[in-house]
Tab-separated table of C-alpha atoms in Angstrom:
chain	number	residue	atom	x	y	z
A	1	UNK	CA	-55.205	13.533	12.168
A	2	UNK	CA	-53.971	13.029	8.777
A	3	UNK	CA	-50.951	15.824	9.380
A	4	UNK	CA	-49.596	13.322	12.368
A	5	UNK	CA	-50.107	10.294	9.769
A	6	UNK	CA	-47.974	11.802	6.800
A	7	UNK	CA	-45.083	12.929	9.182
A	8	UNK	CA	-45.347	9.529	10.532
A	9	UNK	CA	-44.330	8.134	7.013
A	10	UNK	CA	-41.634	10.643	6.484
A	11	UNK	CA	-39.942	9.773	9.624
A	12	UNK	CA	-40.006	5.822	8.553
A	13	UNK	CA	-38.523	6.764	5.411
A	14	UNK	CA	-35.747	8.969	6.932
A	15	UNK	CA	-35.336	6.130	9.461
A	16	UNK	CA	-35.252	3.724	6.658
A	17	UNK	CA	-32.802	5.858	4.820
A	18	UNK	CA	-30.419	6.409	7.847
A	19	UNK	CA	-30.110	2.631	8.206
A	20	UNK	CA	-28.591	1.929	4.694
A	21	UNK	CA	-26.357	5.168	5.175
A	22	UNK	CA	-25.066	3.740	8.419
A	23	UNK	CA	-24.796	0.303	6.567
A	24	UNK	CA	-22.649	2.136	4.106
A	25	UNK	CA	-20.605	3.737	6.595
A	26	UNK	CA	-19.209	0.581	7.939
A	27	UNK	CA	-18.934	-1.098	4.810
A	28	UNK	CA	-16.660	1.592	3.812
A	29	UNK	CA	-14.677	2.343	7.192
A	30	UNK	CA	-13.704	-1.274	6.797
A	31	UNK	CA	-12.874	-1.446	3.221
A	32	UNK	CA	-10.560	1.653	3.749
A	33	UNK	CA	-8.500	0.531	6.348
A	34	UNK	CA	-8.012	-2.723	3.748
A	35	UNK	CA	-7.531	-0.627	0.780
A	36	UNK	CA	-4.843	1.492	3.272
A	37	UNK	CA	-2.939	-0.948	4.029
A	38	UNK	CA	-2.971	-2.000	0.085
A	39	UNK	CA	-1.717	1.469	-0.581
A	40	UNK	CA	1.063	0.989	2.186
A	41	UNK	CA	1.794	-2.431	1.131
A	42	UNK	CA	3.291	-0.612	-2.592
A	43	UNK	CA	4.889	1.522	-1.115
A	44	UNK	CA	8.452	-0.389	-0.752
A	45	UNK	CA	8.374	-1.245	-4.434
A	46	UNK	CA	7.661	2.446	-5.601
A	47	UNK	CA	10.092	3.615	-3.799
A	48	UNK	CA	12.878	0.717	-4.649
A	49	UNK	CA	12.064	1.688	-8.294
A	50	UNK	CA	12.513	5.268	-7.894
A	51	UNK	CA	16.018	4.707	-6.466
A	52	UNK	CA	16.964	2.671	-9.171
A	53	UNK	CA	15.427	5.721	-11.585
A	54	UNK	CA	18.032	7.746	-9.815
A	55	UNK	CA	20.582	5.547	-10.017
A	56	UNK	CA	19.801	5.555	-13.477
A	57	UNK	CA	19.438	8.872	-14.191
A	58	UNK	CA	22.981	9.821	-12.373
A	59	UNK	CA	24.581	6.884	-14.530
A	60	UNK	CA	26.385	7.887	-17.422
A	61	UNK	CA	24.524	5.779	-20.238
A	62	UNK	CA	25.572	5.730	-23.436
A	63	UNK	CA	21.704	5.308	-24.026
A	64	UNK	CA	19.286	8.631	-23.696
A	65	UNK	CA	15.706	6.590	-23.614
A	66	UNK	CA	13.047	8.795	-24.462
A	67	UNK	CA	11.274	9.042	-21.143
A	68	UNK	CA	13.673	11.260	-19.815
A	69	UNK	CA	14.790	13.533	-22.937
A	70	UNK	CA	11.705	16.869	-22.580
A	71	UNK	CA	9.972	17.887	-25.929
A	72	UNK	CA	10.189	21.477	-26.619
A	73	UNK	CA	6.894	22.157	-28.646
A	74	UNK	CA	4.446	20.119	-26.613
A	75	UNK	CA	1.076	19.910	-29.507
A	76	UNK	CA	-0.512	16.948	-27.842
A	77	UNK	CA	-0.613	15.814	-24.375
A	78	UNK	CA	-1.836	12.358	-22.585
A	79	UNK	CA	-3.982	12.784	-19.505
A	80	UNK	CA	-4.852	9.761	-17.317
A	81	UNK	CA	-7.947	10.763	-15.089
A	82	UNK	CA	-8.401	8.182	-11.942
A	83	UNK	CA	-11.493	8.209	-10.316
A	84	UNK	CA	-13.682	6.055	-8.790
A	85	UNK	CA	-16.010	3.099	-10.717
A	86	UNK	CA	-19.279	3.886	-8.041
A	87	UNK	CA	-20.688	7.600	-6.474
A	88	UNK	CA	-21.796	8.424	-3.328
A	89	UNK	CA	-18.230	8.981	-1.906
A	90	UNK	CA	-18.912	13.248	-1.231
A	91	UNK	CA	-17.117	15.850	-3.174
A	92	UNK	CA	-13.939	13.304	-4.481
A	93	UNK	CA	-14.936	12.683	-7.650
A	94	UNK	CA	-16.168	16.384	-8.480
A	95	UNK	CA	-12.719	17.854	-7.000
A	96	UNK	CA	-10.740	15.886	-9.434
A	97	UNK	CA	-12.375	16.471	-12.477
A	98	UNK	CA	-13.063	20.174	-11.668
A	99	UNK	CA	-9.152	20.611	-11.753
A	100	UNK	CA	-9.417	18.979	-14.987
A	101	UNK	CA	-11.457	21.054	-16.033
A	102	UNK	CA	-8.800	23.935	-14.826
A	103	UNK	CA	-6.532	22.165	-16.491
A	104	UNK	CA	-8.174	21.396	-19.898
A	105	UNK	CA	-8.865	24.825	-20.526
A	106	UNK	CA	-5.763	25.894	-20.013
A	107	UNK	CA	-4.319	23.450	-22.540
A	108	UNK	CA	-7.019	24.971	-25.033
A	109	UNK	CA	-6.245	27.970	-24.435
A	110	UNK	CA	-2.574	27.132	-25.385
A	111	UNK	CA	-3.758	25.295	-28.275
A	112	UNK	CA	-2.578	21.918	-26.891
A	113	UNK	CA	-4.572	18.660	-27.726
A	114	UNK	CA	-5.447	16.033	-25.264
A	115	UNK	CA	-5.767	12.537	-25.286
A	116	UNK	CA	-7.566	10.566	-22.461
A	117	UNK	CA	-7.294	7.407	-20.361
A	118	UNK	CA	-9.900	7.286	-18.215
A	119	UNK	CA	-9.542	4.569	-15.059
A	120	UNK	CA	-12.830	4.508	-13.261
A	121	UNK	CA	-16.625	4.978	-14.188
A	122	UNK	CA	-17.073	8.275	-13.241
A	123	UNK	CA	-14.446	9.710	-14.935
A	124	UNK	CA	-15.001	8.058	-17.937
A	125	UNK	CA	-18.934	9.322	-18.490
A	126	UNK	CA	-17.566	12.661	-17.664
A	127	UNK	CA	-15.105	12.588	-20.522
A	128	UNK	CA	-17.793	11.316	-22.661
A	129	UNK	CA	-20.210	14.084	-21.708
A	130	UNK	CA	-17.489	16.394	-22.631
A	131	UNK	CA	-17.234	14.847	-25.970
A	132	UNK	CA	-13.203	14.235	-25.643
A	133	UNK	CA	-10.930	11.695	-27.280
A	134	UNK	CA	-10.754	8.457	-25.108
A	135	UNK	CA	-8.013	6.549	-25.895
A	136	UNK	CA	-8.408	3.881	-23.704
A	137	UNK	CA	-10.037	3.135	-20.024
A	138	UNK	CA	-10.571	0.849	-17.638
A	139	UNK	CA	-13.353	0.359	-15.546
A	140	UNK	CA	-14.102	-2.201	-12.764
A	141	UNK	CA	-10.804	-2.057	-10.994
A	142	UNK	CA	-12.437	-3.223	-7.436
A	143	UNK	CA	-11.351	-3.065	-4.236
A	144	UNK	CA	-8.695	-4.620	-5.099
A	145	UNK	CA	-6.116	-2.998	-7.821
A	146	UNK	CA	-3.976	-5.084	-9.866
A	147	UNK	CA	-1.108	-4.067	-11.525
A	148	UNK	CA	-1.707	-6.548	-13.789
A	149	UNK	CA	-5.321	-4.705	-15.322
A	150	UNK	CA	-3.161	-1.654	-15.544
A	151	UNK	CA	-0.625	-2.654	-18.012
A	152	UNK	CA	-2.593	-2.240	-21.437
A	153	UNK	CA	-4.111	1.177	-20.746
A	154	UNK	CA	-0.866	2.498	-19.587
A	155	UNK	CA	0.870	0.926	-22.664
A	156	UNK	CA	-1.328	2.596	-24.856
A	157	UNK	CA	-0.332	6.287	-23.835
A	158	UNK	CA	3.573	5.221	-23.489
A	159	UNK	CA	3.566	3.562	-27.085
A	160	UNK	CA	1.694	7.132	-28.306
A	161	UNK	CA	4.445	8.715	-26.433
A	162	UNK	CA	7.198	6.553	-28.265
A	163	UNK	CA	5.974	7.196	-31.646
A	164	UNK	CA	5.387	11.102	-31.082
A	165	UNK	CA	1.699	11.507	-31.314
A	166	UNK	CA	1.895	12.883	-27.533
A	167	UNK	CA	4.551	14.756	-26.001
A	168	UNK	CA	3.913	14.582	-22.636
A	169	UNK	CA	1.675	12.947	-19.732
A	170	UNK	CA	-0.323	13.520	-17.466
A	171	UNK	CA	-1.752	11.748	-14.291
A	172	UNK	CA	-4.838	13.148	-12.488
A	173	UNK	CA	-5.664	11.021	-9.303
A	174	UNK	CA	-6.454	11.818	-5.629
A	175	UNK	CA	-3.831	12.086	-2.524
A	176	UNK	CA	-4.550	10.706	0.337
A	177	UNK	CA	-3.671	12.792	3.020
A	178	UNK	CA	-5.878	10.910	5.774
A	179	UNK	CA	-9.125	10.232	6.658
A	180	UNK	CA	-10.559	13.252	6.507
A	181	UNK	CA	-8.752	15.107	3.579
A	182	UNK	CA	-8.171	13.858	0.059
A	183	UNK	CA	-6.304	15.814	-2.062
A	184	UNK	CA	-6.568	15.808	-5.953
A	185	UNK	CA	-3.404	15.996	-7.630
A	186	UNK	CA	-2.049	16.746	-11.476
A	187	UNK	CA	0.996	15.248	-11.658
A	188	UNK	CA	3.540	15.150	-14.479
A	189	UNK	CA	4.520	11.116	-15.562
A	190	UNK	CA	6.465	12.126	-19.019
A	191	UNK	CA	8.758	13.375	-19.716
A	192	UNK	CA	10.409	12.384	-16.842
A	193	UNK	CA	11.256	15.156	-14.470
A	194	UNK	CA	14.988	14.937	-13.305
A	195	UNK	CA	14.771	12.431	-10.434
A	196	UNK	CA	18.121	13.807	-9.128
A	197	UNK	CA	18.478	14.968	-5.446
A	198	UNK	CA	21.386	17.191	-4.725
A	199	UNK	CA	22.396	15.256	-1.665
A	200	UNK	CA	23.650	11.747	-3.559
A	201	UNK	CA	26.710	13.141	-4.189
A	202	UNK	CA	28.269	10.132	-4.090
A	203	UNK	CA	26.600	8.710	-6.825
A	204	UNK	CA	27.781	11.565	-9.364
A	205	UNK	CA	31.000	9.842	-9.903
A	206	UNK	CA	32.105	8.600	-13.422
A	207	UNK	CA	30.004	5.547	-13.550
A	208	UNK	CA	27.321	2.928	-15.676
A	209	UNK	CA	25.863	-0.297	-14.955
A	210	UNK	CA	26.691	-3.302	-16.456
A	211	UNK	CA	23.777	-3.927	-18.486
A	212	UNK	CA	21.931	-7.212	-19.150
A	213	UNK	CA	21.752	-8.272	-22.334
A	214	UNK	CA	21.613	-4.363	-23.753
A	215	UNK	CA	21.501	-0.880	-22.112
A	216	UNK	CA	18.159	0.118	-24.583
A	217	UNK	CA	15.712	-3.405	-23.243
A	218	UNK	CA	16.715	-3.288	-20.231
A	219	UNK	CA	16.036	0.934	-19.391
A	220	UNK	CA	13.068	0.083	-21.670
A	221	UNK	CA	11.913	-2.499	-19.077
A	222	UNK	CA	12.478	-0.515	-15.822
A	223	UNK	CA	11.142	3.016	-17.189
A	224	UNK	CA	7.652	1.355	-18.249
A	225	UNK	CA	7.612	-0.564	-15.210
A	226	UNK	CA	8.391	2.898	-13.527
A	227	UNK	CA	5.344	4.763	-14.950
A	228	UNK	CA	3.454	1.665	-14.356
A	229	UNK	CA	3.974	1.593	-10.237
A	230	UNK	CA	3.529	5.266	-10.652
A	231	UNK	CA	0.071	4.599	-11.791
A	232	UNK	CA	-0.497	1.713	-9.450
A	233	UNK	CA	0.287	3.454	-6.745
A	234	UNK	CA	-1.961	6.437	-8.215
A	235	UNK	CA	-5.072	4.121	-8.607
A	236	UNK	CA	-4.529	2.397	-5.069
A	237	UNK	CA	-4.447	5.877	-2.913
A	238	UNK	CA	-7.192	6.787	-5.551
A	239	UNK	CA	-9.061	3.849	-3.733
A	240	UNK	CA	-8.722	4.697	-0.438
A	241	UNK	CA	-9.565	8.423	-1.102
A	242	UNK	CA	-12.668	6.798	-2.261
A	243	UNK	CA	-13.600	4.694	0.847
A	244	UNK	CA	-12.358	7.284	3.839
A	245	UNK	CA	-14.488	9.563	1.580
A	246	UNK	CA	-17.633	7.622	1.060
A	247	UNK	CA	-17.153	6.404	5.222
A	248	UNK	CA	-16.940	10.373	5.524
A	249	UNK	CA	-19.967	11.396	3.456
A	250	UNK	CA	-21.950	8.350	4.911
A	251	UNK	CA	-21.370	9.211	8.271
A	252	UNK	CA	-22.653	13.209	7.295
A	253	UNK	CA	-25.813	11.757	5.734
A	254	UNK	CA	-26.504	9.719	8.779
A	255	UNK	CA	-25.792	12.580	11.347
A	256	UNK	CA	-28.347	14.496	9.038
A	257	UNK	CA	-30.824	12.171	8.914
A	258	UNK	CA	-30.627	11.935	12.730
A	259	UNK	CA	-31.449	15.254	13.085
A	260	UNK	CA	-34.130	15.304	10.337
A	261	UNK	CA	-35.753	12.690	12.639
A	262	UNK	CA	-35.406	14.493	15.835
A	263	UNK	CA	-37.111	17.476	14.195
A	264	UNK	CA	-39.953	15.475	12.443
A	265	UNK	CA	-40.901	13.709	15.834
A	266	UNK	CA	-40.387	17.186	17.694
A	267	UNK	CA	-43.189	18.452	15.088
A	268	UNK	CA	-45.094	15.159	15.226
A	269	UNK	CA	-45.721	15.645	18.945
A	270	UNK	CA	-46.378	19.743	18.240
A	271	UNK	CA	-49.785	18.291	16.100
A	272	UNK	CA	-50.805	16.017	18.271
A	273	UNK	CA	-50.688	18.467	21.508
A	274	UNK	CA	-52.214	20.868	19.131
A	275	UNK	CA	-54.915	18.592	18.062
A	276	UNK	CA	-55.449	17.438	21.810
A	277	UNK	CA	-55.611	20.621	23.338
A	278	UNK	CA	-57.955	21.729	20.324
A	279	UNK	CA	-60.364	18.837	20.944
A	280	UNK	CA	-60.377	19.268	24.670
A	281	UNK	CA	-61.426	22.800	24.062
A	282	UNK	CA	-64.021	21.911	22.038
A	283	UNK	CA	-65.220	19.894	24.832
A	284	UNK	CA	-64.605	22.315	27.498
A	285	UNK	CA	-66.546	24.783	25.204
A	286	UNK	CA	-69.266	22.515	24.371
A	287	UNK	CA	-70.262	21.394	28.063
A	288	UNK	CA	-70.351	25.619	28.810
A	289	UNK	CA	-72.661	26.149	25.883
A	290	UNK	CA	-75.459	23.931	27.925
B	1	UNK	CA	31.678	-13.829	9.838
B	2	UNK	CA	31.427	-13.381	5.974
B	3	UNK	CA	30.786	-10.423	4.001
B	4	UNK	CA	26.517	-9.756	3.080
B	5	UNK	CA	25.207	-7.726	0.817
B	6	UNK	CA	21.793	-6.179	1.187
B	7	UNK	CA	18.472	-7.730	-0.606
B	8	UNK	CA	15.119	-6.037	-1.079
B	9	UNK	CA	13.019	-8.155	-3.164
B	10	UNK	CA	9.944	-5.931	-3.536
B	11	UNK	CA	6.700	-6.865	-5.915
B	12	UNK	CA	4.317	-3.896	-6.984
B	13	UNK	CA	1.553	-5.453	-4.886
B	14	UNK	CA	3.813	-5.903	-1.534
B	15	UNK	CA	7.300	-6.151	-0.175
B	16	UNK	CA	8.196	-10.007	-0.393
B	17	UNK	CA	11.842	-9.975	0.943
B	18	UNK	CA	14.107	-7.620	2.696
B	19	UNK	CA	17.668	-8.691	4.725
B	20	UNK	CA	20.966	-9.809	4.673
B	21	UNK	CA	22.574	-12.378	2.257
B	22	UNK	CA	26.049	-14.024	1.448
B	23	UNK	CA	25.203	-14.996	-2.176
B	24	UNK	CA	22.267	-13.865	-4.088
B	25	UNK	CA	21.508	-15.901	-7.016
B	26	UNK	CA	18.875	-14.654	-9.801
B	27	UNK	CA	17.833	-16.164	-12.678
B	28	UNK	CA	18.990	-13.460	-15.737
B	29	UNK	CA	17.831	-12.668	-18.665
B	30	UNK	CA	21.293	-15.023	-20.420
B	31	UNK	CA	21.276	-17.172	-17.976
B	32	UNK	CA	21.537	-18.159	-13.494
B	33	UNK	CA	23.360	-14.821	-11.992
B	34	UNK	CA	25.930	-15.494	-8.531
B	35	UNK	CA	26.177	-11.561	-7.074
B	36	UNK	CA	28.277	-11.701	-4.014
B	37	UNK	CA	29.120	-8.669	-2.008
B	38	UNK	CA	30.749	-5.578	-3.699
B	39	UNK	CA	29.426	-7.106	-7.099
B	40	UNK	CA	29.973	-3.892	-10.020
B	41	UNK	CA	26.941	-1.832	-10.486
B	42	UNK	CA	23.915	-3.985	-12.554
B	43	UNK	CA	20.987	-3.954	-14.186
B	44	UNK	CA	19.514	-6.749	-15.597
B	45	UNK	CA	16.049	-8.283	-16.718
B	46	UNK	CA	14.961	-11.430	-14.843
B	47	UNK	CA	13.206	-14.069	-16.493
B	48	UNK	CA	10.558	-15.837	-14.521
B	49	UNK	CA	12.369	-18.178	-11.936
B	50	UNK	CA	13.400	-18.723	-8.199
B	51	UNK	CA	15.674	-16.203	-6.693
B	52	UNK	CA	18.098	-18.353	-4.214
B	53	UNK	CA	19.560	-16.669	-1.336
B	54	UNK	CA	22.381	-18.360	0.730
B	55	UNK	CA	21.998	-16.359	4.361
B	56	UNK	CA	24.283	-16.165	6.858
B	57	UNK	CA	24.232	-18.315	9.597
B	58	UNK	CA	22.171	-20.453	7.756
B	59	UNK	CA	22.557	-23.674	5.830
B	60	UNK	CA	19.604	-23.406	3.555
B	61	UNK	CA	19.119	-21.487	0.899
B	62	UNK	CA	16.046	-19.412	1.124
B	63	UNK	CA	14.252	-19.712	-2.270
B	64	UNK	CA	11.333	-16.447	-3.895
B	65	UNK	CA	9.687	-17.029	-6.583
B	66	UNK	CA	9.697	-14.332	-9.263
B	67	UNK	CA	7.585	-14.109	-12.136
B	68	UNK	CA	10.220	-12.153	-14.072
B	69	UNK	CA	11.414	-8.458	-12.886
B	70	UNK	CA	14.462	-6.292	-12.871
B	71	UNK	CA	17.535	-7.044	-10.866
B	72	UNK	CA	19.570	-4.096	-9.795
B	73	UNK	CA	23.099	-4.206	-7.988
B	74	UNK	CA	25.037	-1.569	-6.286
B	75	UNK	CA	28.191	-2.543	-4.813
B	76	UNK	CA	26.142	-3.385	-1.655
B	77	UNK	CA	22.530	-3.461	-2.040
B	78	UNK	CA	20.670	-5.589	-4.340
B	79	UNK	CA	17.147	-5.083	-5.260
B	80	UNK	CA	14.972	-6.990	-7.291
B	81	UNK	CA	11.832	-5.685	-8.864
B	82	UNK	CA	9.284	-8.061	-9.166
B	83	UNK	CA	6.795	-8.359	-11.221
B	84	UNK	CA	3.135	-9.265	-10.626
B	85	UNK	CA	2.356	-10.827	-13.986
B	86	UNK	CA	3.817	-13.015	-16.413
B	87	UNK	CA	4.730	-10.441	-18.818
B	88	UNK	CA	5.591	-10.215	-22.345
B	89	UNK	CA	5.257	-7.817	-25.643
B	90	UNK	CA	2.551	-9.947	-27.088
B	91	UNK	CA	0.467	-10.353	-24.010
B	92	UNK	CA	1.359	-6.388	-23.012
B	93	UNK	CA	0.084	-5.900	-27.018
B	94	UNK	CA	-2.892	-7.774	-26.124
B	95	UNK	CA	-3.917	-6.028	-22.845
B	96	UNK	CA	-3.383	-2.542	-25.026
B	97	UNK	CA	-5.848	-3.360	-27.469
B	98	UNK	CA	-8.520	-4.615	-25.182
B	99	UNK	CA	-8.353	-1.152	-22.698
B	100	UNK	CA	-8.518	0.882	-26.347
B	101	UNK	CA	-11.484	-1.627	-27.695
B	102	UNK	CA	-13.663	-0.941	-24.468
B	103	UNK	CA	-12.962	2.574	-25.097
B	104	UNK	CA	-14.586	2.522	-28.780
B	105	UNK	CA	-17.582	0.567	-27.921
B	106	UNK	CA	-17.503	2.904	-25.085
B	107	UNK	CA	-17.811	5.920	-27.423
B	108	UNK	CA	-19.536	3.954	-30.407
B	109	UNK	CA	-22.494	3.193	-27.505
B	110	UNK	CA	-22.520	6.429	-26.124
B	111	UNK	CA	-25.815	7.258	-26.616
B	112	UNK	CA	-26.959	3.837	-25.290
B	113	UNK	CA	-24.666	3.674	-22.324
B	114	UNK	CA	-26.532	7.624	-22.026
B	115	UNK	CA	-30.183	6.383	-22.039
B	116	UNK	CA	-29.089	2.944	-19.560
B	117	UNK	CA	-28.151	5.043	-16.726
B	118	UNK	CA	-30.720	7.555	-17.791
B	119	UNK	CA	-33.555	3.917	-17.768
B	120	UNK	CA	-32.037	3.201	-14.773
B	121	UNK	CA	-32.525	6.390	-12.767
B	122	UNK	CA	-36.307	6.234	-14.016
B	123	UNK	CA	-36.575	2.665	-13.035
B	124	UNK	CA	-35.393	3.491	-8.976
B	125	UNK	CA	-37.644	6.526	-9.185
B	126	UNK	CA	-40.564	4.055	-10.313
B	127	UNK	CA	-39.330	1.512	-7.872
B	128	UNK	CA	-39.355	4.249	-5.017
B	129	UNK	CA	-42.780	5.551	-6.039
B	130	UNK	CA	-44.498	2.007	-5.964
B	131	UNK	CA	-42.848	1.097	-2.458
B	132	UNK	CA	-44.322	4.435	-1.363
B	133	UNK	CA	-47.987	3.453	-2.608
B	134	UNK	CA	-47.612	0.103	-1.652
B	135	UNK	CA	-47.291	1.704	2.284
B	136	UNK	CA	-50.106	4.003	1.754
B	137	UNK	CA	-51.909	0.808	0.688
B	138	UNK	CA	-51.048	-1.264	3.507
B	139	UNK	CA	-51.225	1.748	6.459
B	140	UNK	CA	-55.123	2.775	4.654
């Protein structure tokens, strides 16, 4: 019966297989509702800072910072692609870079340049594949994001901004929506789109802050830290796309393999009836013959 | 019952403070700040210090550290940006040059960073392939 002994095998391995898919399941359903709370947990702080962005932005400075004034002839652009450092997490990876792809060829087509920052393996050995300019990147980032690990690949697209060699950038990270649906998003970081909502009215009076020691270091200050929480906050929903994803995927491959199983055995026992029934028969036929 | 001003003293990584206070003292970028309520519109840079809060109904001041940040204040709510790292241009400088250095070695080892993942796809084939013998071994 050497049929019945090589199904036997396959159904071990798929067995075998199912357990570290299950494994990676639970790993990952408990690592996302850490890394959700994470991404809850910056919440407050992005939104304190883009208050005092509006604030700013309704204030009548004597000081126009960069950040905020748009370039007309956009030549070069910064693009910061977040993805994840490790695979196996379904389509998440693939749906962000595919609408960088989208998005790439539309610059080309325009005859814009791009610079890169990648954050995350995956997006980083695509860019590389694709043979385009990496600025900067950052792999490793964890479970755990720090703002901290953030600070010198941001810095190096903001100072490129500053001295004119871009002219505007780019973020490219997956939304979390929930569980179940991650979103990938292009979103613009610079210039920086008018913050203003039309309901503040109060705040469009005649008025500026007091500023501490100088307007220009202190806006300077708050708009990097700005972009900066932006692409915290990016990189940490970027993290729990990954693990809802990956719990999401894992749980698909071990439904699969379940059913792989169930038909293997269901085929297993079709041989061995067969082979029964066949030997009986033989039997049966031989014991007529004398 | 004396006049409060809002605080929300966020950090990038969590919210650390949000309530009530009489006085609000931070420590500026020149030097300790006092904002009581209805203080004129700020914005300041905070060097790293303790933030002191005087509540109400409270004799003790209720004291958040702050490794340096931004300190708005609107006439009623102040809120203090914290930061998560000791920050500075030269360390900022540093950090820059050490994201752009990984991605040169990145690109300079291209081809090598290639042929390791494509080694190590080869070596968990291999891997896979000997487990599978070593079964056939043991079930013959």
């Amino acid at each position: 019966m050497a049929a019945g002994k090589e199904i036997r095998t396959q159904i071990k391995s798929v067995e075998n297989t199912r357990k570290i898919t299950k494994a990676m399941e639970m790993v990952a359903a408990s690592k996302m509702r850490r890394a959700q709370e994470r991404m809850k947990a910056a919440r407050p702080y992005a939104e304190k800072i883009a208050n005092v962005a509006t604030h700013l932005a309704y204030a009548h400075t004597e000081y126009k910072h960069p950040f905020v004034i748009a370039r007309e002839n956009v030549r070069r652009v910064g693009l910061i692609i977040v993805t994840s450092d490790k695979g196996l997490c379904g389509g998440l990876n693939t749906n962000a870079l595919r609408l960088v792809m989208t998005q790439l060829k539309q610059w080309k087509a325009a005859g814009v340049e791009v610079d890169v920052t990648a954050i995350g393996n995956k997006g980083l050995g695509f860019m590389q594949r694709l043979g385009a300019n990496v600025v900067s990147q950052l792999t490793g980032i964890g479970d755990t994001p720090r703002l901290e690990t953030l600070i010198g690949p941001v810095k190096i697209m903001l100072d490129a901004y500053m001295e004119g060699r871009i002219d505007a950038l780019f973020i490219v990270y997956n939304r979390f929506v929930n569980t179940m649906k991650q979103e990938p998003t292009l979103t613009q970081l610079l210039p920086l789109a008018k913050l203003a909502s039309e309901d503040e009215a109060s705040l469009r009076t005649h008025w500026d802050y007091i500023y501490e020691p100088d307007a220009q270091p202190v806006v300077d200050a708050m708009l990097k830290r700005y972009i900066e929480s932006l692409v915290y906050q990016a990189v940490a929903e970027n993290i729990a796309c990954e693990q809802s994803a990956r719990m999401v995927a894992m749980k698909a491959a071990s439904d699969n393999a379940k059913n792989v199983i169930g038909e293997l055995k269901l085929i297993y026992n079709k041989t061995r009836q067969a082979a029964i029934t066949k030997e009986l028969s033989e039997i049966v036929a031989g014991a007529a013959a004398v | 019952m004396a006049m409060t001003i809002h605080v929300d003293i966020v950090s990038a990584e969590k919210a650390l403070y949000s309530g009530s206070a009489e006085v609000v003292i931070a420590p500026g970028q020149r030097g300790e700040l006092g904002i009581h309520p209805r203080h004129t519109p700020l914005l300041t840079t905070l060097k790293p210090g303790t933030v002191r809060m005087k509540l109400p109904d409270q004799a003790e001041e209720v004291m958040i550290y702050v490794s340096g940040g931004i300190l708005e204040v609107q006439p009623h709510v102040v809120t203090i940006l914290s930061d998560t790292a000791i920050r500075g241009n030269d360390l900022d400088e540093a950090k820059a040059l050490e994201a752009k250095r990984a991605a040169e070695d990145a690109m300079k080892n291209r081809e090598a960073s290639l042929d390791y993942a494509k080694a190590q796809a080869e070596l968990a084939e291999a891997i896979a392939q000997l487990a599978t013998i070593e079964k056939l071994r043991r079930k013959i």
